[in-house]
Coordinates of C-alpha atoms (C1' of nucleotides) in Angstrom, one line a residue:
Chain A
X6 CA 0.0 0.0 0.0
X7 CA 1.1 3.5 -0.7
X8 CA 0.4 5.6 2.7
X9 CA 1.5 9.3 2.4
X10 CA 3.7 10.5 5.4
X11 CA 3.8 14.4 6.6
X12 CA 6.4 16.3 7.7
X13 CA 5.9 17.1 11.1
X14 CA 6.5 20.8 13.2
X15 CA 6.4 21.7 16.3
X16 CA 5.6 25.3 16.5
X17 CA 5.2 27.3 20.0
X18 CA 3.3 30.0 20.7
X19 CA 4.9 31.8 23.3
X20 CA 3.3 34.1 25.7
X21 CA 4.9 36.6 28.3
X22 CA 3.8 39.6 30.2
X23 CA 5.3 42.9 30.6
X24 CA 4.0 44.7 33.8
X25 CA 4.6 48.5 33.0
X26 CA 2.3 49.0 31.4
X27 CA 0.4 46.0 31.8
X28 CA 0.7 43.9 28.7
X29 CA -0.1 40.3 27.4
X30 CA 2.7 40.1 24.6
X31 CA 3.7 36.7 22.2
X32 CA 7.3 36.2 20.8
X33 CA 7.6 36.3 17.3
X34 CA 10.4 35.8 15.1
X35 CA 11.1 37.2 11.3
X36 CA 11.9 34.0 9.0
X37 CA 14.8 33.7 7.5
X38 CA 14.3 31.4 4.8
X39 CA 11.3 31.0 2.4
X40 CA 8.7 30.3 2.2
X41 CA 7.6 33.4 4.0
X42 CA 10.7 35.1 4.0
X43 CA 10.5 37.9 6.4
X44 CA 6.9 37.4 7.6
X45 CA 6.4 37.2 11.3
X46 CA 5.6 33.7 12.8
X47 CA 6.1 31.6 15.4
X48 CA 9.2 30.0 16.5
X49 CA 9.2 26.2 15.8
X50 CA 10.7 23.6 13.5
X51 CA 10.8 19.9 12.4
X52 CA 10.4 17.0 14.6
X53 CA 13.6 15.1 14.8
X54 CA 13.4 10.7 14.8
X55 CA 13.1 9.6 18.1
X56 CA 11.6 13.0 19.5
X57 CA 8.0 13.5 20.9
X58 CA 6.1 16.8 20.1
X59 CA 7.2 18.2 23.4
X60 CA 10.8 17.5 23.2
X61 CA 10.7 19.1 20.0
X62 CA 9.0 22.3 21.3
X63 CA 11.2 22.6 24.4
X64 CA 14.5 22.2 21.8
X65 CA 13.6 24.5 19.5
X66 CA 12.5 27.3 21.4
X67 CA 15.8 27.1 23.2
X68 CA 17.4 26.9 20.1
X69 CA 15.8 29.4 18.2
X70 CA 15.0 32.2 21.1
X71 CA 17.3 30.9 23.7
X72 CA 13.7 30.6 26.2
X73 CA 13.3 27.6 29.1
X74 CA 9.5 28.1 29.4
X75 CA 7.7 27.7 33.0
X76 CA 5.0 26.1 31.6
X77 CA 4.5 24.4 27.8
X78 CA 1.4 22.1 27.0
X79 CA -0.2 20.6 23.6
X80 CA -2.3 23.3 22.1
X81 CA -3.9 22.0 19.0
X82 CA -2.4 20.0 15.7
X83 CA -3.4 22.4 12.6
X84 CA -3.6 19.2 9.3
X85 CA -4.9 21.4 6.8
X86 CA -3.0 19.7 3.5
X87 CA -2.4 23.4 2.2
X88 CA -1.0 24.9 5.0
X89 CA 2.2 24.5 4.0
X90 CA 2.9 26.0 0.0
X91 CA 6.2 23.0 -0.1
X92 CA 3.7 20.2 1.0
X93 CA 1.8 18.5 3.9
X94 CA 3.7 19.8 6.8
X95 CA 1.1 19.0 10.1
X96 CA 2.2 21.8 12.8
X97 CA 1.9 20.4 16.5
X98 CA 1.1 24.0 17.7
X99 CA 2.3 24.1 22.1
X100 CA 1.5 26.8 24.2
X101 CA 4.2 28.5 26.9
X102 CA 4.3 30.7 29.4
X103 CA 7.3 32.4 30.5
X104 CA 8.4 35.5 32.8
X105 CA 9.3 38.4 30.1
X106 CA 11.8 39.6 32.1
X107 CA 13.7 36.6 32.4
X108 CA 14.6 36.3 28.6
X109 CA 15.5 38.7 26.1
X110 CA 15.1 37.0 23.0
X111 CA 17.5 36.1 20.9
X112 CA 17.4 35.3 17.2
X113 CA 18.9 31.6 16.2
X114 CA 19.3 30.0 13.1
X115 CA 16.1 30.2 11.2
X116 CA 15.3 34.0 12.3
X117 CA 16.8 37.3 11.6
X118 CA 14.7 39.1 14.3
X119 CA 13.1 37.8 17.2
X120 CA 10.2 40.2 19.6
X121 CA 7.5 40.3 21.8
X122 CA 4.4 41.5 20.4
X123 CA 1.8 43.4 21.9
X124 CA -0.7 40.6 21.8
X125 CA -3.0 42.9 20.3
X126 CA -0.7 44.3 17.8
X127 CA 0.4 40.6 16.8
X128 CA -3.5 40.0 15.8
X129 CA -3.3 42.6 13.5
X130 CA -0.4 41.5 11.8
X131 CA -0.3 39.3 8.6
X132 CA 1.8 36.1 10.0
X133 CA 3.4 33.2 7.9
X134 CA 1.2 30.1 7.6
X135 CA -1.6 29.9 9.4
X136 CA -0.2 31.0 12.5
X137 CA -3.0 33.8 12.8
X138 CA -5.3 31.1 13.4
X139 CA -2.8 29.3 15.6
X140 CA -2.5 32.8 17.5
X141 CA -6.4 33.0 17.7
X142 CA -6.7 29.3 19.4
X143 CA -4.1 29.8 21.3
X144 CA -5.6 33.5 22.9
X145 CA -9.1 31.4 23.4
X146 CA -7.1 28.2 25.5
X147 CA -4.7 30.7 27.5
X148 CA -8.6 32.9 28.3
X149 CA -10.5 29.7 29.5
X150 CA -7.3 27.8 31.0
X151 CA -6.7 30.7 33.1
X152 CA -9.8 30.8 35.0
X153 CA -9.6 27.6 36.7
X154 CA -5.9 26.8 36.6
X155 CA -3.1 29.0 38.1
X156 CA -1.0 29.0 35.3
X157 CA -0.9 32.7 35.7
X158 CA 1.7 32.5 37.8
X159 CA 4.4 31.1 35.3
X160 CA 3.7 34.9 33.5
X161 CA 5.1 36.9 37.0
X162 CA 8.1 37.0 38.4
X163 CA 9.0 34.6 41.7
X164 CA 7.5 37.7 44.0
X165 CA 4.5 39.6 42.9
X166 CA 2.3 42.1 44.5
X167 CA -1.6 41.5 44.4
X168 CA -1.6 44.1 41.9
X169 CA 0.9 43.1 39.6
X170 CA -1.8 39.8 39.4
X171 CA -4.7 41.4 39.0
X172 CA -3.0 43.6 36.3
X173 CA -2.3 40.6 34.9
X174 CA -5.7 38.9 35.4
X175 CA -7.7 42.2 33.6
X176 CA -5.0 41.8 30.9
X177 CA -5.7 38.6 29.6
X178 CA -9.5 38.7 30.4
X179 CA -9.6 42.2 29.3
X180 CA -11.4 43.3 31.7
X181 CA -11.8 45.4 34.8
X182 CA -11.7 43.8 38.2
X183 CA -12.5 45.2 41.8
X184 CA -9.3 45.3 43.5
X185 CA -10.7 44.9 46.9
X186 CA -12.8 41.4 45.9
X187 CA -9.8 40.6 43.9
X188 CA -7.6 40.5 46.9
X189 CA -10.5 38.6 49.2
X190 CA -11.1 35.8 46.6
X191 CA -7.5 35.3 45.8
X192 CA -5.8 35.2 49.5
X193 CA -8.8 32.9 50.6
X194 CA -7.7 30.2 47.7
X195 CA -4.7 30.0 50.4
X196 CA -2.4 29.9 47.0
X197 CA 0.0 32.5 48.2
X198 CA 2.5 33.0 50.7
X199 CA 3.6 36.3 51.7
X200 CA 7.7 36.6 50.9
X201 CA 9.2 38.5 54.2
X202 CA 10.0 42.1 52.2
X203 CA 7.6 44.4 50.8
X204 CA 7.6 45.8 47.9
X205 CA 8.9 49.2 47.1
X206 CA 7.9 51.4 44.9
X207 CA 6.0 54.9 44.1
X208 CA 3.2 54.2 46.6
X209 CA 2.6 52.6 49.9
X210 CA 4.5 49.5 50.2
X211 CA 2.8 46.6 49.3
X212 CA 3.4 43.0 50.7
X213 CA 5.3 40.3 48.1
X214 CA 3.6 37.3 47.9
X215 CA 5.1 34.1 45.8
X216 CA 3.2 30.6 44.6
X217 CA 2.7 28.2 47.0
X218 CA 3.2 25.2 45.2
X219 CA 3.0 22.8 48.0
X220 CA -0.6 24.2 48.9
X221 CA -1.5 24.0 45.4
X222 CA -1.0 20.0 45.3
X223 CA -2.4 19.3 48.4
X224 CA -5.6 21.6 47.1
X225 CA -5.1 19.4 43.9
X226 CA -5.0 16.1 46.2
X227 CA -8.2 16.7 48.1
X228 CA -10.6 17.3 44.8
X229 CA -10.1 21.2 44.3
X230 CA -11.4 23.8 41.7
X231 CA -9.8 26.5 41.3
X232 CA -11.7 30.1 40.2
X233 CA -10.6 33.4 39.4
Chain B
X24 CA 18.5 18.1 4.2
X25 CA 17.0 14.7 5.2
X26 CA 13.8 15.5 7.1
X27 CA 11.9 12.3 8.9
X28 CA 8.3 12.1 7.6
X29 CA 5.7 10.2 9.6
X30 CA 2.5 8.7 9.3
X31 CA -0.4 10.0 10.2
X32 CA -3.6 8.4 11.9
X33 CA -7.1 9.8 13.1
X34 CA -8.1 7.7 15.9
X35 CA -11.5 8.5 17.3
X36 CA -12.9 8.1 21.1
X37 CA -16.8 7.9 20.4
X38 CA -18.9 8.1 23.3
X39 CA -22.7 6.9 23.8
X40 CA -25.2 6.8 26.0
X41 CA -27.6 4.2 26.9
X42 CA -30.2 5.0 29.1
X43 CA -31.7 1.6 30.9
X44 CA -29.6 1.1 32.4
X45 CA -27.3 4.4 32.7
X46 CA -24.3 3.8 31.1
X47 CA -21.8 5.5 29.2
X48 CA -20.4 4.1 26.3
X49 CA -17.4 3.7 23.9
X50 CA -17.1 2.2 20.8
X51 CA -14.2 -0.2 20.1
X52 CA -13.4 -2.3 17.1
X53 CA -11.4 -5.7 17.1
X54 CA -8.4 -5.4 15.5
X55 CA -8.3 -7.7 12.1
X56 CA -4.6 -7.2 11.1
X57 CA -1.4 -7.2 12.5
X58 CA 0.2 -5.3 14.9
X59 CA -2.2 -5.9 18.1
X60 CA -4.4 -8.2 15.6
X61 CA -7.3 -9.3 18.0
X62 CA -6.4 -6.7 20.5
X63 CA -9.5 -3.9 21.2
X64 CA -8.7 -0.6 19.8
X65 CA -10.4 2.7 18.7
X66 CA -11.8 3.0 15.1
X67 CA -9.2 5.0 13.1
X68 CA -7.1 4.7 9.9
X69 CA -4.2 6.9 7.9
X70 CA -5.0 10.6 6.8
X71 CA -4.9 10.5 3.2
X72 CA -3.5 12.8 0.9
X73 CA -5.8 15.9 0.2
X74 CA -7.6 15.4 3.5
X75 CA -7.5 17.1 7.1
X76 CA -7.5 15.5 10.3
X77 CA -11.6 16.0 10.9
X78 CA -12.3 14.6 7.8
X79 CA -10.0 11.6 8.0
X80 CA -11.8 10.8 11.2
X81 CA -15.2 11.6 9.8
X82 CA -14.5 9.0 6.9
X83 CA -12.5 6.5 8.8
X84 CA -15.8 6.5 11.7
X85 CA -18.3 5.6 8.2
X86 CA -16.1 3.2 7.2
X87 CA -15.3 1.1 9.8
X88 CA -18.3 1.3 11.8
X89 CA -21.0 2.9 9.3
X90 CA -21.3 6.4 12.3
X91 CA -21.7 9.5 11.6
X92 CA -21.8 11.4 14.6
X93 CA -23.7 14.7 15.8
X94 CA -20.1 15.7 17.3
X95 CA -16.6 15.6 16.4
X96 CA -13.4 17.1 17.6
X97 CA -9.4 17.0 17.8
X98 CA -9.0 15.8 21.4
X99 CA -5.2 15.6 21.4
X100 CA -1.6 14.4 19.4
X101 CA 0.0 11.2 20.3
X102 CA 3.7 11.6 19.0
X103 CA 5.2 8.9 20.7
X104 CA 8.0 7.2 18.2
X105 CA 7.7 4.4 19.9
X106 CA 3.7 4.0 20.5
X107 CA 3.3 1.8 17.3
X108 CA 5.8 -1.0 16.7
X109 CA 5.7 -0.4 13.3
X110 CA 7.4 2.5 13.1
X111 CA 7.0 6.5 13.7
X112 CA 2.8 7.3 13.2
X113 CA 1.3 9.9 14.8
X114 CA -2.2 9.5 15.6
X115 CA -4.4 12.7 15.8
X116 CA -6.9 11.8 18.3
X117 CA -10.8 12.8 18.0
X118 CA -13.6 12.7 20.2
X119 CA -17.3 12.0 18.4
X120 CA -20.4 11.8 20.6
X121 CA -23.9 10.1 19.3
X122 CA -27.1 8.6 20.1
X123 CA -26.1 4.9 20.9
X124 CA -29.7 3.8 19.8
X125 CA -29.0 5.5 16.0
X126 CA -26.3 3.0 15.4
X127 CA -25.9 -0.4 15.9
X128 CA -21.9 -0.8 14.6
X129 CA -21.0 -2.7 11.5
X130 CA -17.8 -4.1 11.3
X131 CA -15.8 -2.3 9.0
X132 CA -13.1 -3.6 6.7
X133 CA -10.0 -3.6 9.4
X134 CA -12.5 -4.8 12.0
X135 CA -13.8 -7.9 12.8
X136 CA -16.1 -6.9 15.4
X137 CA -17.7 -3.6 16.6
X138 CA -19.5 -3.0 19.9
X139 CA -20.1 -0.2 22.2
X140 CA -18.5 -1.0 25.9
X141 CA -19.2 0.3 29.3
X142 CA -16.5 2.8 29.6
X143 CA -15.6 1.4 33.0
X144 CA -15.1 -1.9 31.6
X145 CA -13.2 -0.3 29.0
X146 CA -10.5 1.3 31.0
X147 CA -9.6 -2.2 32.8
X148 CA -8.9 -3.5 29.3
X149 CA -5.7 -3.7 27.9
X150 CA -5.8 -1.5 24.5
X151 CA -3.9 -1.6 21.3
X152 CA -1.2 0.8 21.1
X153 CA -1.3 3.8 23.3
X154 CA -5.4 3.6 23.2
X155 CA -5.9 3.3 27.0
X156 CA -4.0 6.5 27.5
X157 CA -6.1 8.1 24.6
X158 CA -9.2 6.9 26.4
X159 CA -8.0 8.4 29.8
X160 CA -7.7 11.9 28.1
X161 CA -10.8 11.6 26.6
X162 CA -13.0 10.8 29.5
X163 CA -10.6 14.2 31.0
X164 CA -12.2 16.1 28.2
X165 CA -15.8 15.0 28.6
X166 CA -16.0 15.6 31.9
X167 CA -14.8 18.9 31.7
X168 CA -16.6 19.7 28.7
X169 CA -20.2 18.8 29.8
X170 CA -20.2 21.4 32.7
X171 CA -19.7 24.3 30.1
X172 CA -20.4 23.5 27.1
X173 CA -23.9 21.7 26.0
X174 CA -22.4 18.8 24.3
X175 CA -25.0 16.5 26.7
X176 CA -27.4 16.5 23.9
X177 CA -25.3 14.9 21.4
X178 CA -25.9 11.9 23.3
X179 CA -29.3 11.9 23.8
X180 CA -32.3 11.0 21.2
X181 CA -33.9 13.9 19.9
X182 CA -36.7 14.0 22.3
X183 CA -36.1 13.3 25.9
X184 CA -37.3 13.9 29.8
X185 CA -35.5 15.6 32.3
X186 CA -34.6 12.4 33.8
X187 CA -33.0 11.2 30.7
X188 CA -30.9 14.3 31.1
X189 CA -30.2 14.3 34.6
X190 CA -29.2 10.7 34.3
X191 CA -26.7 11.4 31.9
X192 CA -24.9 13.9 33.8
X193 CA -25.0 11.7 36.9
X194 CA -23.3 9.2 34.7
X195 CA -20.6 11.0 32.9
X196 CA -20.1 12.9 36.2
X197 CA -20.3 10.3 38.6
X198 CA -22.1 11.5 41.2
X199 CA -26.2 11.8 41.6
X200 CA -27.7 15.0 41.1
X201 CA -30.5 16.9 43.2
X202 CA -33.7 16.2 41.4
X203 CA -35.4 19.5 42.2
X204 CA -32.3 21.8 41.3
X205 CA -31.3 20.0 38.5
X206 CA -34.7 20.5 36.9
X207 CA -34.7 24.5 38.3
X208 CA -30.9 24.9 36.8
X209 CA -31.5 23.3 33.3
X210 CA -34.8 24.6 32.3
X211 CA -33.8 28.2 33.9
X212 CA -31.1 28.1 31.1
X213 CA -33.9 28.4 28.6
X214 CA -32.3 26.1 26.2
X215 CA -34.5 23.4 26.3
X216 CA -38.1 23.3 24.8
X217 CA -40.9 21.6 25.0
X218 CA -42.4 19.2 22.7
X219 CA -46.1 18.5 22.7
X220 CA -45.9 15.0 23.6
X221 CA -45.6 13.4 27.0
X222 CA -43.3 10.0 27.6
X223 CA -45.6 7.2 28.5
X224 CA -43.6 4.8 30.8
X225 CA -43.7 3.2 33.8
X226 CA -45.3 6.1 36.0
X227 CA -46.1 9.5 35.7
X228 CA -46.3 11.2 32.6
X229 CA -43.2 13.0 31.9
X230 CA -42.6 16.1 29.4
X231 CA -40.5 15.6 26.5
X232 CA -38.0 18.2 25.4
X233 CA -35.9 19.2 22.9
X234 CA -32.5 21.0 23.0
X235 CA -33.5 24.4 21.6
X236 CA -30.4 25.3 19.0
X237 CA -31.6 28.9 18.3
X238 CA -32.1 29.7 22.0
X239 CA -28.3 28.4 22.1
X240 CA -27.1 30.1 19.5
X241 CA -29.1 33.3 20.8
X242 CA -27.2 32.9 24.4
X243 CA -23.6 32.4 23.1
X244 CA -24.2 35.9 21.0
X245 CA -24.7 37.9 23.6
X246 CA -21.7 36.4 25.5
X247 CA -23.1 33.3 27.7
X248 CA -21.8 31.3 30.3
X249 CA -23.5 27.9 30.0
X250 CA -23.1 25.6 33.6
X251 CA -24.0 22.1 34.6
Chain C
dG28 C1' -2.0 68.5 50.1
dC29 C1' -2.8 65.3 46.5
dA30 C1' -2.8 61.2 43.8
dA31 C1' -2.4 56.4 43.8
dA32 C1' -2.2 52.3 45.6
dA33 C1' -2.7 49.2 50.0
dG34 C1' -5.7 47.2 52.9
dT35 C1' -10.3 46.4 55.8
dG36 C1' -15.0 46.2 56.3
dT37 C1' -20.0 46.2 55.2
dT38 C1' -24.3 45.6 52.7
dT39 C1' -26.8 43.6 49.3
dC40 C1' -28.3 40.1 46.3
dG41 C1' -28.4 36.1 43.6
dT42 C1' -28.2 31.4 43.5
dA43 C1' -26.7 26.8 45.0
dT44 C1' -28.2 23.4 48.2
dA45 C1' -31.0 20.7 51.0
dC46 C1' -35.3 19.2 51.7
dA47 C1' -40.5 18.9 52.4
dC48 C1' -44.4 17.9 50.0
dC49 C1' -48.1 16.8 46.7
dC50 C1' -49.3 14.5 42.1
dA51 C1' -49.9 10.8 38.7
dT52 C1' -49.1 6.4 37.0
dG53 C1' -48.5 1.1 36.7
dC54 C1' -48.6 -2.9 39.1
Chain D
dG16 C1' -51.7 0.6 48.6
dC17 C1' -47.1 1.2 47.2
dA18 C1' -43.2 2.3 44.7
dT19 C1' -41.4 5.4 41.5
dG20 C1' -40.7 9.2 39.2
dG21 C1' -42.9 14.1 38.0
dG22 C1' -43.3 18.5 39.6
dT23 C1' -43.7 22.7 43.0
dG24 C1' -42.2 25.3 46.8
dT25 C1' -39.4 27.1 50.6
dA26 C1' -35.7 28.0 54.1
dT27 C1' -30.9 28.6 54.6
dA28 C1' -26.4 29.7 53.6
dC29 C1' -22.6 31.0 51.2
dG30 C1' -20.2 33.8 48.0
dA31 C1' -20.0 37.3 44.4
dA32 C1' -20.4 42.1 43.6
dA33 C1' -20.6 46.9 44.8
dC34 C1' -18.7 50.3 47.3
dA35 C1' -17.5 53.1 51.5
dC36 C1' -13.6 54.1 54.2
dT37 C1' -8.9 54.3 56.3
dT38 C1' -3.8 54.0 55.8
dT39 C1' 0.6 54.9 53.7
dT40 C1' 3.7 56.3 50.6
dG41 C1' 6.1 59.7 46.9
dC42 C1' 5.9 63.9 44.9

DNA sequence: GCAAAAGTGTTTCGTATACACCCATGC
DNA sequence: GCATGGGTGTATACGAAACACTTTTGC
């Protein structure tokens, strides 16, 4: 029998937020080669033998950005035959969260350029592929994902203030929220620990709290649900 | 450059619900060939050329068990190298719901035998390939998916009581549901309408309903939050 | 003093939950 | 009559939302 075979890609949609001013941002890179030369996209690349999706995601983005992600999960496989002008390429699309601060980008092999994005600006732009649509999906999981899992946390740095969160929250839900419910609904999850220094800065001081992790899986153990 | 190429599969989870008594369903097919010939596995079959992932599935379901189901997704990517003997396949992973009284499965040409199996039963058999991990994901999805998203109906005949509906979310859910609240919640969602016909069974009268598409499609326009 | 954020407290309201209770049917 | 499900109503409690108010800092 004559069964086709694909090229497979891992690409990784990357996002990271910048607190001043508060912004939801995605790293993009300018190709290098064709097809698409010089079109925004995201960074990504072939699947090598004997690699899963995920190895693949985490090698590349190092490779190509020089970024460890917190956090990377499956997002969606885009199959469309025509995605790809050179043939069937079948893109593993992944999702990552990382602290902005903690990497500059830095272009690798395939790109001349690599950036954070305004997430808004990055909709408006044309991207290579389909990785407009990948972008899209990717907006909708990291929207619903965050309301009942605290991934939000791999987007701040180790020690936050309860407004750097909320800035972060009314970022990606794009919306306002009431900073003194806010503070209530969140310290009552008992997620956070205060970190024994405050926090500096134009204002009264505020108190530094970090991720409890070790709260979070015993919440996990005993059949939790987590809520914004 | 020498790029590996791999072969792609659509494997589809499809669920069904019984009602007398309660039980949630999945469809497996007996394996005809080699590898895992005689093993239980998941209908699914190559991608061919020309052809997305959805539609693979869509095909591959009519094929080998003569289904076409009310509701199909990509659940996840199994990229494994190692999760078929044969060499490097990927297997895009679908999940299809339908009315287990619509189809009674027909062996396809790669299976020698089709039935629907209590999903419990399921997940304490041993599964070609990676299957019983693709079956744990997709029970993860359901469950999660039913409390937002109306995909109940999918696996109900067109007309039904409230107790046809409250037993399937007891089922998939695994708990019992108040009676009184359930009806209260459900029908104060608006989405189900009433059909002027009453279910004649072994006691009292019961109304039939329908799912009500246009009050659905009315209620996720103006930005709607559906819950169990 | 003023602006901006930190932090506490209160009131209101909707709704989830837990039941009590009556109705209608087949056996 | 009795079991079973259909269907209505109510009391309670908890949490979300709205918002008033005080505190503390930099400028």
């Amino acid at each position: 029998v004559n069964i086709e075979r694909s090229v497979l890609a891992a690409d990784i949609v990357v996002f990271g937020f910048r607190p001043e001013p508060p912004t939801l941002e995605v790293l993009l890179i300018k190709r290098r080669y064709d097809p698409f030369q010089g079109a925004w996209a995201f960074p990504g690349g072939h699947i090598e033998p004997g690699e899963d999706a995920e190895a693949a995601a985490r090698r590349e983005l190092y490779e190509e950005a020089g970024i460890q992600p917190g956090y990377l999960e499956q997002l969606y496989t885009f199959t469309d035959p025509k995605r790809d002008p050179r043939g069937r390429v079948t893109s593993i699309a992944h999702v990552a969260l990382v602290r902005t601060d903690q990497f500059s980008p830095t272009a690798g092999d395939d790109a001349s350029e690599a950036h954070w994005v305004d997430v808004r600006t990055a909709m408006d732009e044309v991207l290579a592929f389909d990785h407009h649509l990948i972008l899209e999906v990717a907006l909708t999981r990291l929207r619903g994902k965050v309301r009942y899992t605290p991934i939000g946390f791999d987007l701040l740095p180790k020690q936050f203030t309860l407004l750097d969160l909320r800035r972060l929250y009314e970022t990606i839900l794009g919306k306002a929220l009431d900073a003194s419910n806010f503070r209530k609904k969140v310290l009552a999850l008992g997620l956070l620990a205060e970190v024994n220094q405050m926090h500096m800065g134009a204002h009264r001081p505020a108190t530094l709290y970090r991720f409890d992790k070790r709260a979070y899986d015993r919440a996990v153990k005993g059949g939790f649900n987590f809520e914004v």
